[in-house]
Amino acid sequence: MRHISKLAALMLVLLVPLGCKTRLAQGGAYTSPTLYEADLVISTSWSICDSVVRWESDNRELLAQVPEIKRAADEIRQHAPTALRAAIAARDAYEAAGTEEAGLTLDGALTGLRQVATEAMSLLSQYGGFEP
Amino acid sequence: MNPVLAIQMMLAATELIQTLAPIISKAVSGGEASLEEQARVRDAVDKLRLRLASDDLGDHWRVDNDAL
């Protein structure tokens, strides 16, 4: 049950729009909450996707009894790197320009990345016995 | 699904959740992002940049069509 609530909390983090919750301690690596939150989404999404494809790879013999799992993991393998690159490029462009347009592009890129991470979490919930 | 298989899959997923739990806890803590948390996030993204640039995400990221 603890695991289920943690997964639910993580899904909330992935869905929170930029600029909604974070205050930054002064003197840190970030001066912009938007950039911090973008990097938090990027790093968290990476951790989720990397962990899920590793889980599939490490347990392939066992999970082979449900071929849908490898197919879904391969979808993540194909789409996550592209989504991560797009999100990083968009956050860099926002850092350089700081315009509303760059902010919208960043939101779009992070939405694409959240979608891939959500699919990875769905794989766990569907086949790992956990509901997000 | 075979109940034994279901339990084995759940155990494997539990290991994964334990790996993700510390990340999740930090991500949902909210409030003020401490200096350490900011440094952790910046470092994670910097390392990810390097891995993406070198196309080296690890063997588990390779799509192996002959595996099954």
GROMACS .gro file of C-alpha atoms in nm:
model
  200
    1MET     CA    1   0.000   0.000   0.000
    2ARG     CA    2   0.288   0.237   0.077
    3HIS     CA    3   0.423   0.172  -0.271
    4ILE     CA    4   0.087   0.251  -0.427
    5SER     CA    5   0.063   0.589  -0.254
    6LYS     CA    6   0.418   0.675  -0.359
    7LEU     CA    7   0.337   0.594  -0.719
    8ALA     CA    8   0.025   0.808  -0.698
    9ALA     CA    9   0.231   1.095  -0.556
   10LEU     CA   10   0.483   1.061  -0.836
   11MET     CA   11   0.211   1.077  -1.096
   12LEU     CA   12   0.095   1.404  -0.938
   13VAL     CA   13   0.445   1.550  -0.963
   14LEU     CA   14   0.461   1.461  -1.329
   15LEU     CA   15   0.128   1.628  -1.393
   16VAL     CA   16   0.191   1.953  -1.204
   17PRO     CA   17   0.238   2.242  -1.449
   18LEU     CA   18   0.556   2.445  -1.432
   19GLY     CA   19   0.581   2.730  -1.182
   20CYS     CA   20   0.316   2.594  -0.946
   21LYS     CA   21   0.484   2.493  -0.627
   22THR     CA   22   0.857   2.545  -0.592
   23ARG     CA   23   1.048   2.803  -0.395
   24LEU     CA   24   1.424   2.795  -0.436
   25ALA     CA   25   1.675   2.824  -0.154
   26GLN     CA   26   1.896   3.122  -0.232
   27GLY     CA   27   2.247   3.058  -0.366
   28GLY     CA   28   2.167   2.724  -0.528
   29ALA     CA   29   2.215   2.586  -0.877
   30TYR     CA   30   1.897   2.757  -1.002
   31THR     CA   31   1.762   3.110  -1.004
   32SER     CA   32   1.449   3.022  -1.203
   33PRO     CA   33   1.180   2.797  -1.048
   34THR     CA   34   1.064   2.714  -1.400
   35LEU     CA   35   1.405   2.578  -1.497
   36TYR     CA   36   1.434   2.387  -1.169
   37GLU     CA   37   1.092   2.230  -1.220
   38ALA     CA   38   1.170   2.150  -1.584
   39ASP     CA   39   1.491   1.976  -1.478
   40LEU     CA   40   1.304   1.795  -1.200
   41VAL     CA   41   1.055   1.658  -1.454
   42ILE     CA   42   1.340   1.564  -1.692
   43SER     CA   43   1.548   1.388  -1.424
   44THR     CA   44   1.248   1.213  -1.266
   45SER     CA   45   1.114   1.099  -1.603
   46TRP     CA   46   1.458   0.968  -1.691
   47SER     CA   47   1.479   0.773  -1.365
   48ILE     CA   48   1.138   0.618  -1.423
   49CYS     CA   49   1.203   0.519  -1.785
   50ASP     CA   50   1.554   0.393  -1.714
   51SER     CA   51   1.434   0.185  -1.418
   52VAL     CA   52   1.142   0.034  -1.608
   53VAL     CA   53   1.345  -0.072  -1.914
   54ARG     CA   54   1.613  -0.210  -1.681
   55TRP     CA   55   1.342  -0.402  -1.494
   56GLU     CA   56   1.224  -0.552  -1.822
   57SER     CA   57   1.579  -0.631  -1.935
   58ASP     CA   58   1.686  -0.785  -1.603
   59ASN     CA   59   1.368  -0.999  -1.581
   60ARG     CA   60   1.324  -1.073  -1.950
   61GLU     CA   61   1.313  -1.449  -1.910
   62LEU     CA   62   1.035  -1.426  -1.652
   63LEU     CA   63   0.849  -1.145  -1.827
   64ALA     CA   64   0.872  -1.321  -2.166
   65GLN     CA   65   0.558  -1.507  -2.066
   66VAL     CA   66   0.376  -1.181  -2.127
   67PRO     CA   67   0.515  -1.055  -2.462
   68GLU     CA   68   0.322  -0.729  -2.432
   69ILE     CA   69   0.569  -0.619  -2.165
   70LYS     CA   70   0.872  -0.631  -2.397
   71ARG     CA   71   0.674  -0.461  -2.672
   72ALA     CA   72   0.577  -0.180  -2.434
   73ALA     CA   73   0.932  -0.152  -2.300
   74ASP     CA   74   1.063  -0.129  -2.655
   75GLU     CA   75   0.820   0.157  -2.719
   76ILE     CA   76   0.978   0.336  -2.424
   77ARG     CA   77   1.325   0.257  -2.558
   78GLN     CA   78   1.232   0.412  -2.891
   79HIS     CA   79   1.049   0.721  -2.768
   80ALA     CA   80   1.210   0.822  -2.439
   81PRO     CA   81   1.550   0.935  -2.577
   82THR     CA   82   1.380   1.156  -2.835
   83ALA     CA   83   1.146   1.304  -2.574
   84LEU     CA   84   1.436   1.364  -2.334
   85ARG     CA   85   1.646   1.536  -2.601
   86ALA     CA   86   1.350   1.755  -2.698
   87ALA     CA   87   1.285   1.852  -2.336
   88ILE     CA   88   1.650   1.940  -2.272
   89ALA     CA   89   1.671   2.143  -2.594
   90ALA     CA   90   1.352   2.330  -2.499
   91ARG     CA   91   1.470   2.407  -2.144
   92ASP     CA   92   1.801   2.534  -2.285
   93ALA     CA   93   1.615   2.753  -2.533
   94TYR     CA   94   1.396   2.886  -2.251
   95GLU     CA   95   1.703   2.955  -2.038
   96ALA     CA   96   1.860   3.150  -2.326
   97ALA     CA   97   1.552   3.345  -2.437
   98GLY     CA   98   1.315   3.351  -2.142
   99THR     CA   99   1.026   3.443  -2.369
  100GLU     CA  100   0.665   3.337  -2.345
  101GLU     CA  101   0.701   3.151  -2.673
  102ALA     CA  102   0.999   2.956  -2.541
  103GLY     CA  103   0.798   2.881  -2.228
  104LEU     CA  104   0.516   2.738  -2.435
  105THR     CA  105   0.762   2.526  -2.634
  106LEU     CA  106   0.908   2.401  -2.306
  107ASP     CA  107   0.562   2.312  -2.176
  108GLY     CA  108   0.494   2.116  -2.493
  109ALA     CA  109   0.822   1.927  -2.476
  110LEU     CA  110   0.766   1.840  -2.110
  111THR     CA  111   0.414   1.722  -2.186
  112GLY     CA  112   0.560   1.479  -2.442
  113LEU     CA  113   0.814   1.356  -2.189
  114ARG     CA  114   0.550   1.318  -1.916
  115GLN     CA  115   0.350   1.104  -2.158
  116VAL     CA  116   0.639   0.863  -2.207
  117ALA     CA  117   0.707   0.847  -1.831
  118THR     CA  118   0.338   0.789  -1.763
  119GLU     CA  119   0.340   0.501  -2.010
  120ALA     CA  120   0.636   0.354  -1.824
  121MET     CA  121   0.450   0.384  -1.495
  122SER     CA  122   0.143   0.228  -1.656
  123LEU     CA  123   0.352  -0.071  -1.755
  124LEU     CA  124   0.439  -0.121  -1.390
  125SER     CA  125   0.085  -0.075  -1.270
  126GLN     CA  126  -0.056  -0.310  -1.533
  127TYR     CA  127   0.192  -0.593  -1.493
  128GLY     CA  128   0.353  -0.531  -1.156
  129GLY     CA  129   0.033  -0.543  -0.956
  130PHE     CA  130   0.039  -0.174  -0.858
  131GLU     CA  131  -0.216   0.092  -0.935
  132PRO     CA  132  -0.078   0.445  -0.989
  133MET     CA  133  -0.233  -1.514  -1.553
  134ASN     CA  134  -0.058  -1.798  -1.371
  135PRO     CA  135  -0.066  -1.700  -0.998
  136VAL     CA  136   0.299  -1.797  -0.946
  137LEU     CA  137   0.402  -1.585  -1.241
  138ALA     CA  138   0.191  -1.298  -1.110
  139ILE     CA  139   0.366  -1.314  -0.773
  140GLN     CA  140   0.711  -1.331  -0.936
  141MET     CA  141   0.629  -1.029  -1.148
  142MET     CA  142   0.504  -0.841  -0.843
  143LEU     CA  143   0.826  -0.917  -0.655
  144ALA     CA  144   1.034  -0.792  -0.947
  145ALA     CA  145   0.823  -0.475  -0.960
  146THR     CA  146   0.862  -0.428  -0.583
  147GLU     CA  147   1.239  -0.418  -0.628
  148LEU     CA  148   1.191  -0.151  -0.889
  149ILE     CA  149   0.966   0.057  -0.666
  150GLN     CA  150   1.228   0.039  -0.392
  151THR     CA  151   1.477   0.181  -0.641
  152LEU     CA  152   1.242   0.464  -0.733
  153ALA     CA  153   1.118   0.540  -0.380
  154PRO     CA  154   1.397   0.781  -0.276
  155ILE     CA  155   1.357   0.973  -0.601
  156ILE     CA  156   0.983   0.989  -0.552
  157SER     CA  157   1.017   1.112  -0.195
  158LYS     CA  158   1.244   1.397  -0.302
  159ALA     CA  159   1.023   1.486  -0.597
  160VAL     CA  160   0.705   1.516  -0.388
  161SER     CA  161   0.856   1.693  -0.089
  162GLY     CA  162   0.743   2.031  -0.227
  163GLY     CA  163   0.807   2.353  -0.038
  164GLU     CA  164   1.151   2.501  -0.077
  165ALA     CA  165   1.409   2.327  -0.294
  166SER     CA  166   1.721   2.309  -0.078
  167LEU     CA  167   2.070   2.378  -0.209
  168GLU     CA  168   2.140   2.005  -0.200
  169GLU     CA  169   1.824   1.921  -0.391
  170GLN     CA  170   1.899   2.183  -0.655
  171ALA     CA  171   2.251   2.044  -0.693
  172ARG     CA  172   2.116   1.688  -0.719
  173VAL     CA  173   1.871   1.779  -0.994
  174ARG     CA  174   2.129   1.984  -1.187
  175ASP     CA  175   2.382   1.699  -1.162
  176ALA     CA  176   2.127   1.442  -1.279
  177VAL     CA  177   2.041   1.645  -1.587
  178ASP     CA  178   2.408   1.719  -1.663
  179LYS     CA  179   2.488   1.346  -1.649
  180LEU     CA  180   2.188   1.269  -1.868
  181ARG     CA  181   2.308   1.525  -2.124
  182LEU     CA  182   2.642   1.343  -2.148
  183ARG     CA  183   2.478   1.004  -2.189
  184LEU     CA  184   2.241   1.129  -2.458
  185ALA     CA  185   2.525   1.307  -2.639
  186SER     CA  186   2.731   0.988  -2.650
  187ASP     CA  187   2.431   0.767  -2.733
  188ASP     CA  188   2.531   0.557  -2.434
  189LEU     CA  189   2.221   0.491  -2.228
  190GLY     CA  190   2.330   0.137  -2.144
  191ASP     CA  191   2.276  -0.210  -2.284
  192HIS     CA  192   1.927  -0.231  -2.134
  193TRP     CA  193   1.821   0.050  -2.370
  194ARG     CA  194   1.899  -0.151  -2.685
  195VAL     CA  195   1.598  -0.286  -2.870
  196ASP     CA  196   1.680  -0.654  -2.914
  197ASN     CA  197   1.437  -0.803  -3.163
  198ASP     CA  198   1.593  -1.147  -3.130
  199ALA     CA  199   1.562  -1.168  -2.754
  200LEU     CA  200   1.233  -1.356  -2.743
   0.00000   0.00000   0.00000
